[in-house]
CSV table of C-alpha atoms in Angstrom, one decimal:
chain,number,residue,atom,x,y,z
A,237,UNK,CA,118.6,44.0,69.8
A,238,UNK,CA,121.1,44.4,66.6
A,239,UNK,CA,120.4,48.2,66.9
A,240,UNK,CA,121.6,48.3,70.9
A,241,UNK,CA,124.6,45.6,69.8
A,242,UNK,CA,125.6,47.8,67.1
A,243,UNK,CA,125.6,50.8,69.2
A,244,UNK,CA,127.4,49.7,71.6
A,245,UNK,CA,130.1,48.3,69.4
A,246,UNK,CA,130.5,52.2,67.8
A,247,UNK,CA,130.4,53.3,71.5
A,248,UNK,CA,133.9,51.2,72.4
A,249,UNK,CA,135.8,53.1,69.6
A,250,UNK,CA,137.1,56.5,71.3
A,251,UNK,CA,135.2,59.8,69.5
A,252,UNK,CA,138.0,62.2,67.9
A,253,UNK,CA,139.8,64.9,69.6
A,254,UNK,CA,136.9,67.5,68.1
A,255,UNK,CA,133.9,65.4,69.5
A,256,UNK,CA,135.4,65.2,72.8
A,257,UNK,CA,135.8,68.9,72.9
A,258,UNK,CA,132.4,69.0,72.2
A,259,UNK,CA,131.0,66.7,74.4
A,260,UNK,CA,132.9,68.0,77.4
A,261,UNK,CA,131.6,71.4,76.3
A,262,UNK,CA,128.4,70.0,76.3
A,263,UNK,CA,128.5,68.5,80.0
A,264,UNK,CA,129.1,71.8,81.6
A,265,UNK,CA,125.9,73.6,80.0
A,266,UNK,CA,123.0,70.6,80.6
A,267,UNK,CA,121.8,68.7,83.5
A,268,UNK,CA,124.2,65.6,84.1
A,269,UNK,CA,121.2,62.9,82.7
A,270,UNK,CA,120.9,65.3,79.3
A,271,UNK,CA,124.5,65.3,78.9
A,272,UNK,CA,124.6,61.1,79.1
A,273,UNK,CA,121.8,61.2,76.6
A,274,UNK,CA,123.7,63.1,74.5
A,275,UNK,CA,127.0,61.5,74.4
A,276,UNK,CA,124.9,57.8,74.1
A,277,UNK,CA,123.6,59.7,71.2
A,278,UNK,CA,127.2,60.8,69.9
A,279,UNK,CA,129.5,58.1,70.7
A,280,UNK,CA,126.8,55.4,69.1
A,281,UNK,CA,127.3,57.8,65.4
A,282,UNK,CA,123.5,58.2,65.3
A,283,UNK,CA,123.7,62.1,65.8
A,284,UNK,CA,126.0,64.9,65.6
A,285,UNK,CA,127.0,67.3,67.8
A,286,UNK,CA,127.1,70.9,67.5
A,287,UNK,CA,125.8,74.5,69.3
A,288,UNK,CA,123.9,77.1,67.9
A,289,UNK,CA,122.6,80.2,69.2
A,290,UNK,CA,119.2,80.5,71.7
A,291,UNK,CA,116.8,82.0,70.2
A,292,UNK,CA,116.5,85.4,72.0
A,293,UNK,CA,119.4,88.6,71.9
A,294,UNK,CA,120.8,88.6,75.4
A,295,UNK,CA,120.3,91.5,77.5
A,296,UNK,CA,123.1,93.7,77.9
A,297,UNK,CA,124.7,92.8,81.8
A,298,UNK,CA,123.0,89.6,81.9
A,299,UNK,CA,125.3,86.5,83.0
A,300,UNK,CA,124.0,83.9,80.4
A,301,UNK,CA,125.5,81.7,77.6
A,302,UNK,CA,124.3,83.3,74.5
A,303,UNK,CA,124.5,79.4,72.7
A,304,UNK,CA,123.0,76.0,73.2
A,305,UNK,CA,123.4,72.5,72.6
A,306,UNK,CA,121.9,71.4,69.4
A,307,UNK,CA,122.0,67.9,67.9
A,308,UNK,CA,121.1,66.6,64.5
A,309,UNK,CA,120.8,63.5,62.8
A,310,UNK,CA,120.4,61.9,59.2
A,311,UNK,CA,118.8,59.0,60.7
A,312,UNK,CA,115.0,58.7,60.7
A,313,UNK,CA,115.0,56.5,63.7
A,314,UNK,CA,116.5,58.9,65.4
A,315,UNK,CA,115.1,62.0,64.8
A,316,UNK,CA,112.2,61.6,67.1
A,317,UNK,CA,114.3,61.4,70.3
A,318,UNK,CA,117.1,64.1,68.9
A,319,UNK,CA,114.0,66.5,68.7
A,320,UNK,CA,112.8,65.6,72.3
A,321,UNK,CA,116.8,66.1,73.4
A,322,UNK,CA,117.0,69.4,71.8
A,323,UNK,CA,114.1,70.6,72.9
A,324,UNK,CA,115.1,69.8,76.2
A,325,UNK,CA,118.3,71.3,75.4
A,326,UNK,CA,116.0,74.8,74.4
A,327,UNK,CA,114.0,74.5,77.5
A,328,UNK,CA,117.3,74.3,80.3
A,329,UNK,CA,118.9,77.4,78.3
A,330,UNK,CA,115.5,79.1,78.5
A,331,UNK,CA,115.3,78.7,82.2
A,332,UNK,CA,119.2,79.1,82.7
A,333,UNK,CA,118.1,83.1,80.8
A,334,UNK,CA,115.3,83.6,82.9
A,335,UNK,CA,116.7,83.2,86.5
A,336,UNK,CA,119.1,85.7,85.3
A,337,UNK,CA,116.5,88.1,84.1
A,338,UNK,CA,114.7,87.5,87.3
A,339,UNK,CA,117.6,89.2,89.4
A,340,UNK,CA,116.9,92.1,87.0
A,341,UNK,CA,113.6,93.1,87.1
A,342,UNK,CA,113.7,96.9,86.2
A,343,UNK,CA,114.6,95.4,83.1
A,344,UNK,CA,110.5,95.2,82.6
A,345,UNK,CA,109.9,98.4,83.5
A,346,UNK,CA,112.7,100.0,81.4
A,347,UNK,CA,111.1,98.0,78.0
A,348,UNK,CA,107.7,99.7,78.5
A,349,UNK,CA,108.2,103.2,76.0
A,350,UNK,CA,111.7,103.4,76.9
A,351,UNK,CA,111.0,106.7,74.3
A,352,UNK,CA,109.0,108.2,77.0
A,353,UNK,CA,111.1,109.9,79.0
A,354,UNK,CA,109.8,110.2,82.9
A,355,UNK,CA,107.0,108.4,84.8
A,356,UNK,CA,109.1,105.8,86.1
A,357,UNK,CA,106.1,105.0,88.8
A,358,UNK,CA,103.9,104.8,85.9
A,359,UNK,CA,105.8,101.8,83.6
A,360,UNK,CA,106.2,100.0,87.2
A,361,UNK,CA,102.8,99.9,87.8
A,362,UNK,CA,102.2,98.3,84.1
A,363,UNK,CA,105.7,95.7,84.6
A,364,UNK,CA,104.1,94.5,87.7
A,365,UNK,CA,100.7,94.5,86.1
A,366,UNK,CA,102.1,91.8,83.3
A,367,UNK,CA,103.1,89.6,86.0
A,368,UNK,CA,99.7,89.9,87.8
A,369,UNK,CA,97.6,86.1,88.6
A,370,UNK,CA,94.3,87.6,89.1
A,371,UNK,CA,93.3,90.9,87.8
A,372,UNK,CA,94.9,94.1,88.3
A,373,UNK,CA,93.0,97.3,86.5
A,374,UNK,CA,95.2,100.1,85.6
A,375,UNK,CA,93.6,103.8,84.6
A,376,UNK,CA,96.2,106.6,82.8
A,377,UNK,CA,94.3,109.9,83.1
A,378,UNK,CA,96.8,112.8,81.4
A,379,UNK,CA,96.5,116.1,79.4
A,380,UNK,CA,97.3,115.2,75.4
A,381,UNK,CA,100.8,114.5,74.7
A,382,UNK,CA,102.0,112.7,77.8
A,383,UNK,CA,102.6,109.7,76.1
A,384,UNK,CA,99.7,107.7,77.2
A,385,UNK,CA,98.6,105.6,73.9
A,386,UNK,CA,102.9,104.7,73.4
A,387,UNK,CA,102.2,103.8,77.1
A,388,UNK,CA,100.0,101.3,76.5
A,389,UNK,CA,101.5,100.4,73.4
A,390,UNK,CA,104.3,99.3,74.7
A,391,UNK,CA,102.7,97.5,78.1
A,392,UNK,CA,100.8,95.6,75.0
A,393,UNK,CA,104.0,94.3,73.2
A,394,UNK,CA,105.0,92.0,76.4
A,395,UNK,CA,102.0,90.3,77.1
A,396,UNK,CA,101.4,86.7,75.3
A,397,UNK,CA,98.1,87.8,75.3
A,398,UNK,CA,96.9,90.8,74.8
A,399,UNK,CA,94.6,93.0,72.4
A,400,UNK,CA,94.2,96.8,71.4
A,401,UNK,CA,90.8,98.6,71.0
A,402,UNK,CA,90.5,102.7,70.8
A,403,UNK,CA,87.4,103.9,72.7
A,404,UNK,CA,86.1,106.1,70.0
A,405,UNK,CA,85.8,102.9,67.5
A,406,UNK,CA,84.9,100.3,69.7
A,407,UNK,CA,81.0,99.9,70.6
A,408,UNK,CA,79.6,97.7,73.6
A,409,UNK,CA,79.0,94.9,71.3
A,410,UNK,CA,82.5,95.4,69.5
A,411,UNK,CA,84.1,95.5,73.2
A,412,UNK,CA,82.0,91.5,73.7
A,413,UNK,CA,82.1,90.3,70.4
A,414,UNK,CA,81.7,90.9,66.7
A,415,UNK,CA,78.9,89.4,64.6
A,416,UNK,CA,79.2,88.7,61.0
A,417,UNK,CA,75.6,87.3,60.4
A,418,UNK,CA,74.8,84.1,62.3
A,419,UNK,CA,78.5,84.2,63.2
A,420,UNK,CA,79.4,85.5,66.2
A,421,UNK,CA,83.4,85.6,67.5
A,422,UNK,CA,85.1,87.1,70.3
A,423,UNK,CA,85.3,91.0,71.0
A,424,UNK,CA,87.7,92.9,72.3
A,425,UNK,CA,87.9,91.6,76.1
A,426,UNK,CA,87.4,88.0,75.3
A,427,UNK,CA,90.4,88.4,73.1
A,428,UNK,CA,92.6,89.0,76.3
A,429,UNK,CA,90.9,86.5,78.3
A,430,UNK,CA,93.7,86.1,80.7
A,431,UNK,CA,95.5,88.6,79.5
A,432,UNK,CA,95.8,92.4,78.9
A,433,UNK,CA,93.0,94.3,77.4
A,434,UNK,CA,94.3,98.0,76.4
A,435,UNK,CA,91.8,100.7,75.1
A,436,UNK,CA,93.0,103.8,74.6
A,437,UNK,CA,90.6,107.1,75.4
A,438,UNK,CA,87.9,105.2,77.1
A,439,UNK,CA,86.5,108.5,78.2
A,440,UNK,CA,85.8,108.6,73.9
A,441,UNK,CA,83.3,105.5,75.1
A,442,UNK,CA,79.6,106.0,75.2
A,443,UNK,CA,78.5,105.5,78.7
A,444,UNK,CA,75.8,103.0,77.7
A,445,UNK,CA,79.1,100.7,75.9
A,446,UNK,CA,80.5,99.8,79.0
A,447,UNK,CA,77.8,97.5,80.1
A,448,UNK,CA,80.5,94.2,79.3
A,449,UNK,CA,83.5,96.2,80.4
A,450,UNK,CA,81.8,96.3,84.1
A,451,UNK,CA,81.1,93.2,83.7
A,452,UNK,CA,84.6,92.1,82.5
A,453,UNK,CA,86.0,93.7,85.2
A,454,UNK,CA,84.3,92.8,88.1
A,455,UNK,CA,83.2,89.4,86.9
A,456,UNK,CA,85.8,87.9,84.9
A,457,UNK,CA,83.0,86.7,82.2
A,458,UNK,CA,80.3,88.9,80.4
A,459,UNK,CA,77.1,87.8,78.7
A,460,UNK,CA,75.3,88.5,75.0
A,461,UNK,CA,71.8,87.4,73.7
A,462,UNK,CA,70.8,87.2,70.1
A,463,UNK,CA,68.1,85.6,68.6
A,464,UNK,CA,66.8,84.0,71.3
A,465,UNK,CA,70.3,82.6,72.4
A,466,UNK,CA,72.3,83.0,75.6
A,467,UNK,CA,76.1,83.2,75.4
A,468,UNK,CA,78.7,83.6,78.0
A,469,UNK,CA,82.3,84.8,77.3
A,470,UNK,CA,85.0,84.4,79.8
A,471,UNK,CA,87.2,87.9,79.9
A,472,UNK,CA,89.6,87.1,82.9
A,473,UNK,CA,91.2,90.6,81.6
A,474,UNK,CA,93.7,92.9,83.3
A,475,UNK,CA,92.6,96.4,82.1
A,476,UNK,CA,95.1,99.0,80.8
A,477,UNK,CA,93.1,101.9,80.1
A,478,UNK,CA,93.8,105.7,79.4
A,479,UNK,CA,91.6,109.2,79.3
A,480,UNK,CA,92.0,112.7,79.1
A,481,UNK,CA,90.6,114.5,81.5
A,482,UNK,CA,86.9,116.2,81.6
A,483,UNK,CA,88.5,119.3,80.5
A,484,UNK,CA,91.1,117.9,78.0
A,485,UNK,CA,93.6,119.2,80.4
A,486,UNK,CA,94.2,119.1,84.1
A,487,UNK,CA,93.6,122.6,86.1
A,488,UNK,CA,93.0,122.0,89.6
A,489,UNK,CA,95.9,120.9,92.4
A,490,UNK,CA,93.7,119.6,95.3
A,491,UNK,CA,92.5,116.1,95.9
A,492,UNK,CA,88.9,117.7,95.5
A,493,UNK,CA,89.8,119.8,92.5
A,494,UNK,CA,91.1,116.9,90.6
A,495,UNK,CA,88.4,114.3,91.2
A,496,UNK,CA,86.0,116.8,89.9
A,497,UNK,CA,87.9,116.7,86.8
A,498,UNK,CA,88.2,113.1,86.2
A,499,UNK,CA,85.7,112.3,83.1
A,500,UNK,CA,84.5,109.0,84.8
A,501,UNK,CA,81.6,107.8,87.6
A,502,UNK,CA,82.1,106.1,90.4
A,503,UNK,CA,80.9,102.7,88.7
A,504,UNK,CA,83.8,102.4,86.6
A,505,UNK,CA,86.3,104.2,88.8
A,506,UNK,CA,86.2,102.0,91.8
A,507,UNK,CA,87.0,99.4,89.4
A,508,UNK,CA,90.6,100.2,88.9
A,509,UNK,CA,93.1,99.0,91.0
A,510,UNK,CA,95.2,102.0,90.1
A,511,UNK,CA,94.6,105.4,88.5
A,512,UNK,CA,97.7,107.7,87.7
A,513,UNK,CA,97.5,111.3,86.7
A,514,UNK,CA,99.5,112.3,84.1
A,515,UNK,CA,100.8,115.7,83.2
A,516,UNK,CA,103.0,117.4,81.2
A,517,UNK,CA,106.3,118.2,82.3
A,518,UNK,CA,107.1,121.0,84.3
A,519,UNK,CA,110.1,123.5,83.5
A,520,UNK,CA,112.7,121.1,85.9
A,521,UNK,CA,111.7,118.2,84.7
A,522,UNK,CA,111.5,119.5,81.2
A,523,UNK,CA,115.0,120.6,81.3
A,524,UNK,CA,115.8,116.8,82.7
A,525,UNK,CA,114.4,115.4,80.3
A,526,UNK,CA,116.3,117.5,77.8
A,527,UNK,CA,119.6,116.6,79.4
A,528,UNK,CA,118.9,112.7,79.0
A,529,UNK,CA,117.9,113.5,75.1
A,530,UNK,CA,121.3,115.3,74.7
A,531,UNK,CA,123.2,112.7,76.7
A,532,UNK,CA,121.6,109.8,74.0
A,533,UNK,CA,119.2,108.3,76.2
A,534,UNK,CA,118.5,105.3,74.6
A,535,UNK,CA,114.6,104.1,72.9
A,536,UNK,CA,115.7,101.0,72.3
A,537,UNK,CA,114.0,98.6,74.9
A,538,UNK,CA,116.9,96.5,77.1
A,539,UNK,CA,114.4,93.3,76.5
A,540,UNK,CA,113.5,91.7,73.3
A,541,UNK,CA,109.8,91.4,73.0
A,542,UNK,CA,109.2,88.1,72.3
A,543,UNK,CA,111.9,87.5,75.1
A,544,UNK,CA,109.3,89.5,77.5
A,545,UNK,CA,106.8,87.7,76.5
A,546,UNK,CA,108.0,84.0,76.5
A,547,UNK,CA,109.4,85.4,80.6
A,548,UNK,CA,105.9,86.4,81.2
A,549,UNK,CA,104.3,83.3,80.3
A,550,UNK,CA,106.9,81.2,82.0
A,551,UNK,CA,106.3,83.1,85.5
A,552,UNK,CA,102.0,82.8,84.6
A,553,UNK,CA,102.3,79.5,86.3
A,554,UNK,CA,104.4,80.2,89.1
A,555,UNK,CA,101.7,80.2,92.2
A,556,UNK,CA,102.8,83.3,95.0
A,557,UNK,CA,102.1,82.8,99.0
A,558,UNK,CA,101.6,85.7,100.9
A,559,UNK,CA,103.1,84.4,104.4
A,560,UNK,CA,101.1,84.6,107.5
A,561,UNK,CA,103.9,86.8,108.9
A,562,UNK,CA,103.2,89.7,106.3
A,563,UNK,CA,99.9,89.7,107.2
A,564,UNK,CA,100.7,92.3,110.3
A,565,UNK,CA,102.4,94.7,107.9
A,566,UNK,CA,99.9,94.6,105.0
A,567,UNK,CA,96.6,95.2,108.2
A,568,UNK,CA,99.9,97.8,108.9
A,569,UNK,CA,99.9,99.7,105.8
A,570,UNK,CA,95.9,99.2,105.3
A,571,UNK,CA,95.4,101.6,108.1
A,572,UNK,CA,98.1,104.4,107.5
A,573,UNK,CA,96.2,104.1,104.2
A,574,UNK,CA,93.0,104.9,105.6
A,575,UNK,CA,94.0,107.7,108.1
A,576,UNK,CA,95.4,109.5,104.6
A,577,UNK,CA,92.4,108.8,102.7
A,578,UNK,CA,90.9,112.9,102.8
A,579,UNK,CA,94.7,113.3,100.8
A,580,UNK,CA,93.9,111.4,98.1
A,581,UNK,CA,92.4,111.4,95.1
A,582,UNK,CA,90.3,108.0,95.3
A,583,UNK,CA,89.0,106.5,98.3
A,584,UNK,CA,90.4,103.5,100.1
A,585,UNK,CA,88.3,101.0,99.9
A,586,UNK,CA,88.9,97.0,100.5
A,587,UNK,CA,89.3,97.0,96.5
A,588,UNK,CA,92.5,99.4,97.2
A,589,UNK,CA,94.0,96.5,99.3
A,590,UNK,CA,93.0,93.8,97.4
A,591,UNK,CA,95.0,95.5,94.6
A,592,UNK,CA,97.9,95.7,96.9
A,593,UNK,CA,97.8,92.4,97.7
A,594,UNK,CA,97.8,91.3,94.2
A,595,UNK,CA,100.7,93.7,93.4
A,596,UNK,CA,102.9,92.3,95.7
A,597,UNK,CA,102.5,88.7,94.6
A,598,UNK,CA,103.1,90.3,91.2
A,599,UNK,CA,106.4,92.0,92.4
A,600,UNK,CA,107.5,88.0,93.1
A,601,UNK,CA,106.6,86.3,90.4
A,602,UNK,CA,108.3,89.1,88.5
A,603,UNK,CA,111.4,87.8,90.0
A,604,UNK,CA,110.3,84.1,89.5
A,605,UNK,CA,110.1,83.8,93.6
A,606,UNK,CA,106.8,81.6,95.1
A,607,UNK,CA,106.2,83.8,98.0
A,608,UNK,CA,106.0,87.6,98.6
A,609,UNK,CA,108.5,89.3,100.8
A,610,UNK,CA,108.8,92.4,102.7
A,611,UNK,CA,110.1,94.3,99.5
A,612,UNK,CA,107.4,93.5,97.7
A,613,UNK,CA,105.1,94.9,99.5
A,614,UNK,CA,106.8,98.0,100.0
A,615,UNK,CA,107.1,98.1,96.0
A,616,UNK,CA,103.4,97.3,95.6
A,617,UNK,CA,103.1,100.4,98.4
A,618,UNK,CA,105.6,103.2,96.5
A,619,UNK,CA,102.9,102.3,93.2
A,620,UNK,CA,99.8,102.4,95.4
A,621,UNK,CA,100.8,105.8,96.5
A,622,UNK,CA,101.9,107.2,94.1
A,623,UNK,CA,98.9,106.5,91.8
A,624,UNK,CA,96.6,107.5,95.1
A,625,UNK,CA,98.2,111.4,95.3
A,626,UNK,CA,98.1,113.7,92.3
């Protein structure tokens, strides 16, 4: 009662010319109810006001305040609700930088090996496969040199979860777990439960390895026994995976001539949602590339990675609706699909659709959006196709 008295007795004498700067400041960059929490705060003396910077670099052309409200107090009775205000205060800017990414989502796209020059089709397939809900399985096949492993290196750097394996060095019980005697941790793919499991040269893999990837894949959850002891291990995993071809290097042009190249099955190529041939350039798009190199094309990614990463996190929760409407276009698209099938490289099977499906919602939630539109699934379609013809 003293405390409240006392406060509002400090609250009657006017703030300084400075303070009400501020606090007007203040009003037009929070939420009305944050702003009155903060000049109670202000005008009672029990905290100080002031603005410092957000905690990410701001994007070059995006339309946000690059500083936030920040209060701070000497007094200990105080300091709990000054943290909860300024981490309210953190959370509004946050959300404030996000909507304005959201309108920019090549932005993703452009921060995956932005020192790889080309395969544009390629680093949208692996944005939108950040922003997937349920699993989306990417394959890079390419002749050495193509920048496959910086590839997946750099899809690897925006995921809040995510881990790295090579397929020469990782074993089947490596790829489920590791065991130190009795001790037995995650592996590789229960590391990204949820997340984004990259191996690079999984053709490198010993076929009888794979047994949890399959499992991983198709499941969601994979299964080890020792000692008389059963465990299960959720791997919820989007796969990011890349091979060379059977022959180290692509040879063939046809449909038929490349699928007899491809160093894998059928068991674990029907798995992947998406499987991208990559070659080398050829001379016109060599001498494009050299032409963006002399011009300065830039390496430097346009989005922070912890930036990414927080943005991909904060869209993980956002639930995506396919409407009813859409439903024509995608049965639509299914069968064009299908009449194309002898053109392609893998077959079109309900997996292929269920992967476009999952796209799509992908393509919203990139742009923070709770249902799918008609652009979405024709970006989910340019990716689909593109990773379906050679």
């Amino acid at each position: 009662m003293v405390r409240r008295f006392s406060d509002l007795l400090r609250a009657l004498v006017p703030p300084d010319s400075e303070t009400r700067a501020k606090l007007g400041k203040a009003r037009g960059m929070v939420p009305a109810p944050l702003a009155g929490r903060i000049e109670r705060l202000v005008r009672a003396r029990r905290a100080k006001l002031g603005f410092t910077r957000i905690p990410y670099p701001i994007p070059s052309g995006i339309d946000a305040a690059p500083e936030m409200v920040s209060l701070s107090t000497d007094d200990v009775t105080t300091r709990e609700e000054v943290g909860e205000v300024n981490s309210a205060c953190l959370e509004h800017a946050r959300r404030a930088l996000f909507r304005a990414i959201a309108a920019r989502p090549e932005l993703f796209r452009d921060s995956i090996a932005p020192g790889i020059i080309g395969f544009p089709v390629v680093k949208e397939a692996l944005a939108l496969q950040l922003f997937a809900e349920e699993p989306v399985h990417v394959l890079l096949i390419g002749d050495p040199g193509t920048g496959k492993t910086v590839l997946l290196q750099g899809a690897s750097e925006l995921h809040p979860i995510s881990s790295f394996g090579l397929g020469s060095g990782t074993s089947g019980a490596g790829l489920a777990v590791t065991v130190k005697g009795n001790d037995i941790r995650p592996g590789l793919l229960s590391l990204a439960d949820k997340g984004l499991c990259c191996i690079d040269e999984l053709n490198l893999m010993a076929k009888e390895d794979r047994a949890p990837l399959y499992s991983a894949m198709e499941k969601g959850f994979f299964t080890y026994d020792k000692a008389g002891h059963h465990f299960r291990f959720d791997a919820r995993v989007r796969l990011l995976a890349t091979a060379n071809p059977a022959k180290t290097k692509f040879t063939g042009r046809t449909p038929e001539e490349l699928r007899a190249e491809l160093p894998f099955d059928a068991a674990l190529l029907s798995r992947f949602h998406l499987l991208f041939i990559m070659r080398k350039p050829g001379k016109e798009e060599f001498l494009e590339i050299t032409r963006r190199m002399v011009k300065g094309a830039s390496a430097k990614p346009p989005l922070d990675a912890g930036l990414a990463r927080d943005y991909v996190k904060h869209a993980a929760v956002l639930k995506v609706e396919l409407p009813a409407g859409l439903e024509k276009d995608i049965s639509a698209l299914a069968e064009s699909l299908k009449e194309r099938e002898a053109t392609f490289i893998q077959e079109v099977s309900p997996r292929t659709i269920v992967g476009l499906i999952r796209l799509a919602k992908a393509s919203a939630r990139m742009e923070l959006r709770g249902a799918v539109e008609k652009r979405d699934i024709e970006r989910a379609r340019d990716v689909l196709l593109s990773s379906l013809t050679a």
